[in-house]
XYZ file of C-alpha atoms in Angstrom:
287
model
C -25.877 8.646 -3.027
C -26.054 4.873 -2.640
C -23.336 3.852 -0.225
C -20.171 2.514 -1.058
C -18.682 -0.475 -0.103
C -15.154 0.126 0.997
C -11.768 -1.352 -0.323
C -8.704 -3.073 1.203
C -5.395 -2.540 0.214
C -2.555 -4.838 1.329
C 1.254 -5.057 1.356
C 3.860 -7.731 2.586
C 7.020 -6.898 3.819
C 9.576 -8.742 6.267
C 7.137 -10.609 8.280
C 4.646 -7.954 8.346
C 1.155 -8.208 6.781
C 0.497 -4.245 6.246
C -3.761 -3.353 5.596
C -5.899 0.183 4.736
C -9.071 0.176 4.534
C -10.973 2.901 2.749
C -13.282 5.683 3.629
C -16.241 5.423 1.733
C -17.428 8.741 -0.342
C -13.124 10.081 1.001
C -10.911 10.234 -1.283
C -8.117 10.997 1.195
C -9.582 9.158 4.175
C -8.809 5.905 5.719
C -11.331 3.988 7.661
C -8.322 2.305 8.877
C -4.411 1.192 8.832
C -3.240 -1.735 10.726
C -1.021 -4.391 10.133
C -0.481 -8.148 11.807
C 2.945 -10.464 12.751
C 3.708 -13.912 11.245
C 6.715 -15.928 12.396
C 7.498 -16.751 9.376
C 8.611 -13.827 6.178
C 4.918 -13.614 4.504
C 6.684 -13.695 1.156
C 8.035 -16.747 1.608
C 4.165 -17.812 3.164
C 2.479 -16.547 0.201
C 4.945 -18.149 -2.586
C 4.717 -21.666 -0.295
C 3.413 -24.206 -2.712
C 2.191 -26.643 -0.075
C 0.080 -24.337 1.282
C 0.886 -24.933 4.837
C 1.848 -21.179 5.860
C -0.845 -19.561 2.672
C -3.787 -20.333 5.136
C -2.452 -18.553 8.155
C -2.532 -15.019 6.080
C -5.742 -16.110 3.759
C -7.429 -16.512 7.241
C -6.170 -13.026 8.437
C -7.431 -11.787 5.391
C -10.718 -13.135 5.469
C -11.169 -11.790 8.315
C -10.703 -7.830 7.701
C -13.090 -9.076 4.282
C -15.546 -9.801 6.701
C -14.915 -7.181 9.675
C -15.063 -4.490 6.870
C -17.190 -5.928 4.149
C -14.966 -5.623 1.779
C -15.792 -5.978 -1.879
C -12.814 -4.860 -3.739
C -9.104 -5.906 -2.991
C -6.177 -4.785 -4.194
C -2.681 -6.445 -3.580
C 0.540 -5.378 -3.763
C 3.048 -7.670 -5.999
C 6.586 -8.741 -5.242
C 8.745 -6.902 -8.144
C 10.978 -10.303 -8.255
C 8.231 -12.373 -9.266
C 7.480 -10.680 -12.230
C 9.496 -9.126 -15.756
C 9.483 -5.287 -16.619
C 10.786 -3.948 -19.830
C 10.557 -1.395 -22.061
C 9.971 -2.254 -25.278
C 10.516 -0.396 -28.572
C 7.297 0.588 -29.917
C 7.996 -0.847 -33.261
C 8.474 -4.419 -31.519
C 4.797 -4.118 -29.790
C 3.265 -2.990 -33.199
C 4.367 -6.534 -34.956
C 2.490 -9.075 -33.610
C 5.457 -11.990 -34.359
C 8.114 -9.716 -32.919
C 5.999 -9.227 -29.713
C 5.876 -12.676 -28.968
C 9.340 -13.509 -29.825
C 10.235 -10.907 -27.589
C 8.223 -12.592 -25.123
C 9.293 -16.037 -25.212
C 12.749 -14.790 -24.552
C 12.083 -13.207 -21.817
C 9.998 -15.752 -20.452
C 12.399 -18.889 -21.343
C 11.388 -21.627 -19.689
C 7.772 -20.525 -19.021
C 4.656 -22.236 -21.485
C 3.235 -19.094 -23.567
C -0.199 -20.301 -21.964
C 0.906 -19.540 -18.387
C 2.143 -15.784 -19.547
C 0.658 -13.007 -18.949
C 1.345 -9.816 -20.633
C 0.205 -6.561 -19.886
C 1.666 -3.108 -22.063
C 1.661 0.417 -20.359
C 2.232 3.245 -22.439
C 5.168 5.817 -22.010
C 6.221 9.550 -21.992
C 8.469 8.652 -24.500
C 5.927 7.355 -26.867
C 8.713 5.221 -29.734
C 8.266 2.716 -26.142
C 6.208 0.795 -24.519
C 6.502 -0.974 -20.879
C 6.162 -4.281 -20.696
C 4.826 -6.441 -17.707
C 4.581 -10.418 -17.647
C 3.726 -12.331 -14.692
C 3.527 -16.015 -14.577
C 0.129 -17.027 -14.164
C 0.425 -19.098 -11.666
C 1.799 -16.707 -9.276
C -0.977 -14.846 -9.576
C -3.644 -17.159 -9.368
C -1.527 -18.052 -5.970
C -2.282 -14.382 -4.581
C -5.942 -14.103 -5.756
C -6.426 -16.905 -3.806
C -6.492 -14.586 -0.847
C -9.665 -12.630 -2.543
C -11.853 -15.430 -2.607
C -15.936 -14.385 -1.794
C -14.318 -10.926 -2.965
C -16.250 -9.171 -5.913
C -13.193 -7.832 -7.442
C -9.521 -8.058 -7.362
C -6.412 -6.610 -8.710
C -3.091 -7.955 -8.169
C -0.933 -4.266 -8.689
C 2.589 -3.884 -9.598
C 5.253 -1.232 -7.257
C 5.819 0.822 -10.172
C 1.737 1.502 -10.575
C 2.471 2.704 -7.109
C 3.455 5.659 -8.511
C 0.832 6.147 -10.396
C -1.954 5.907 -7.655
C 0.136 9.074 -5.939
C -0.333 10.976 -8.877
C -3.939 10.460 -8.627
C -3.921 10.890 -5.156
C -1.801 14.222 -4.589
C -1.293 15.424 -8.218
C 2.690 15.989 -7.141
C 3.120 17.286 -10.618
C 6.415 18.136 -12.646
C 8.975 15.116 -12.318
C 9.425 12.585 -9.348
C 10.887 9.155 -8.659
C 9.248 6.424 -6.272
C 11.907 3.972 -4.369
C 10.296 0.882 -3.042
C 12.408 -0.842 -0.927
C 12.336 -4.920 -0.033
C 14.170 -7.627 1.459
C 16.040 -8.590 -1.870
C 15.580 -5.691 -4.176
C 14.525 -1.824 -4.896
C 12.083 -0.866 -7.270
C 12.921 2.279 -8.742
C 9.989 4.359 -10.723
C 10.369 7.702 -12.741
C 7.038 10.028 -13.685
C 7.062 13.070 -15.746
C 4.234 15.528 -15.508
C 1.825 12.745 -14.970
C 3.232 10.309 -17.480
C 5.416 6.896 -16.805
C 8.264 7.596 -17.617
C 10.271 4.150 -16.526
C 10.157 1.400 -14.545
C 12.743 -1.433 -13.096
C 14.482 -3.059 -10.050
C 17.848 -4.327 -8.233
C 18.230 -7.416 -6.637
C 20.649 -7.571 -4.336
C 22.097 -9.732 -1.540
C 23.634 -7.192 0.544
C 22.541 -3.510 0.834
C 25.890 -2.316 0.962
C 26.030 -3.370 -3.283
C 23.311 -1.263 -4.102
C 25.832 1.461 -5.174
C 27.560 -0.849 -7.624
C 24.680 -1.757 -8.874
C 23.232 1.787 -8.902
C 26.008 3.042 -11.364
C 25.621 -0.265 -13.196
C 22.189 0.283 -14.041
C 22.291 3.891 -14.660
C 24.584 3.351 -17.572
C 21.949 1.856 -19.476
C 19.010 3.613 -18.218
C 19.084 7.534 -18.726
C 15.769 7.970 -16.827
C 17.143 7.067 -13.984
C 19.837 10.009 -14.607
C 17.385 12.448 -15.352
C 16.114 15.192 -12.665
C 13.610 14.026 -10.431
C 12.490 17.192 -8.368
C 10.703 15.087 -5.685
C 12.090 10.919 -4.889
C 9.640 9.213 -2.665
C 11.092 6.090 -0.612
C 8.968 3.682 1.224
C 9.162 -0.042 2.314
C 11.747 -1.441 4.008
C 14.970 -0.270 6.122
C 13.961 2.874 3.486
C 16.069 5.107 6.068
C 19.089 2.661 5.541
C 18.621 3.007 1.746
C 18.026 6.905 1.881
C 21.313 7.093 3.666
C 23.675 4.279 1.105
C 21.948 5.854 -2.409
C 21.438 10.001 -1.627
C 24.708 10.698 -2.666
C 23.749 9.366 -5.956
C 20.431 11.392 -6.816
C 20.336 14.455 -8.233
C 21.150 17.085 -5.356
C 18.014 19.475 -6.402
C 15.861 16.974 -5.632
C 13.554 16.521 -2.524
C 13.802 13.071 -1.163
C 10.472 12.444 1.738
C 10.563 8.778 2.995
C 6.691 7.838 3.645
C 6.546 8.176 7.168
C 3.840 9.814 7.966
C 0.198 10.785 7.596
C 1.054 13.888 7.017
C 3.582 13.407 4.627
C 0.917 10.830 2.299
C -1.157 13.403 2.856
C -4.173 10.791 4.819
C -6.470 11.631 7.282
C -7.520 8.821 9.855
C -8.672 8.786 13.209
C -5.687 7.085 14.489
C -2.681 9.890 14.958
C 0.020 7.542 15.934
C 0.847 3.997 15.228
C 2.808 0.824 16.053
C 4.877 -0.058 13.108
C 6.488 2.053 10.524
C 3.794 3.641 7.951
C 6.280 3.708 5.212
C 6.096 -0.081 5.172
C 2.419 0.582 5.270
C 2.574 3.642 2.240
C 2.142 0.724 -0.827
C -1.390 -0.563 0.905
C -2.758 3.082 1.824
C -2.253 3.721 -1.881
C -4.121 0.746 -2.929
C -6.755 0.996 -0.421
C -8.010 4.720 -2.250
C -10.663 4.645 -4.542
C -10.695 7.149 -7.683
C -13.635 7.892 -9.433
């Protein structure tokens, strides 16, 4: 078999740049996990329009392109920077409704700059909706310059990738947790089932909000036999929303190898690998 080039998969959280690289020919090996310090929050670096702070992690980056050979990058997105939705099905099927629904959405932001992208749902009378503004994403894909490929991917595809991965089966719920918001993700036998987040300023709101949001959402009411929580202060978050999840289900925060069910040569590690859980999914190839 011709060999394989392998891929990096990268995640930002706090000040943290978080990296896996894959195992070529492994579908549940790492080559490697690592991660580097800025001074300054990367999200704020990567979102810096003057560029000033960009280069420092473009540099980084180029770096484990180089060190590793990498030819395909994938990189996590910030759920803040971009729209999710769930659409009536009706309202995707009519091409003038679509993009009225759009434009609303997106006030403010030229058509031209938009970029939509429709998943499809368990519930299939909806569709999920994803826009992203253009320009924030040619901002990240800066970082996969010489790179033959590139995907910027979404938390709640997060998800997905573990069902590809371990095949968890039956109903679960992924919690990604970030400075300013949680993403919360529910999957039913295999299907996407829905998708949205919770901005907050202090963690101490998220059960307000919680309740606020489940009110209009019944997914996130439903049964969830397995809740996977990664990201960050995920124990803090465990601890503030539990009492709210369904009791029968198993909550696992992404802690270890063992857990994410990896292999890599490294047993132990520096930094917390729940923060590191979004870019060991990415990092996987599936053929």
């Amino acid at each position: 078999m011709e060999h394989e080039h392998p891929s990096l998969g990268l995640c930002f959280f706090d000040n943290q740049l978080f990296y896996a690289v894959s195992q070529p020919d492994s579908s549940h090996s790492l080559a490697r996990i690592g991660s580097y310090d800025f001074h300054t929050d990367t999200t704020e670096m990567l979102l810096d329009e003057s560029g000033q702070h960009f280069r420092g992690i473009r540099q980084t980056v180029a770096q484990l392109k180089q060190e590793y050979n990498i030819r395909q990058l994938r990189i996590h997105s910030f759920p803040t920077q971009e729209c999710w939705t769930t659409v009536p099905k009706i309202v995707y099927d009519n091409a003038d409704e679509r993009e009225h629904y759009i434009k609303i959405l997106m006030s403010g932001t030229d058509r031209s700059q938009i970029q939509a992208t429709w998943y499809n749902l368990s519930n299939q009378k909806y569709k999920f909706l994803l826009l992203r503004d253009k320009t924030y994403q040619k901002d990240l894909h800066q970082l996969a310059s010489d790179t033959a490929t590139a995907d910027l991917i979404s938390d709640f595809e997060i998800g997905s990738r573990w069902i590809q991965h371990a095949n968890p089966g039956g109903s679960f719920m992924t919690i990604g947790c970030f400075k300013d918001c949680i993403s919360i993700t529910s999957f039913i036998l295999g299907k996407l089932r829905g998708a949205t987040y919770i901005k907050f300023d202090d963690l101490q709101d998220l059960p307000y909000f919680w309740l606020q949001y489940t009110k209009e959402l019944a997914w996130m009411r439903g049964l969830h036999e397995k809740i996977y929580v990664y990201g960050m202060e995920a124990f803090r978050i465990i601890d503030i929303l539990e009492p709210f999840w369904d009791d029968s289900g198993v909550v696992t925060k992404m802690d270890s190898l063992e857990k994410i069910q990896i292999q890599a040569d490294e047993a132990t590690y520096g930094f917390s690998l729940e923060k590191a859980f979004p870019a060991m999914m990415l990092a996987l190839d599936y053929h």
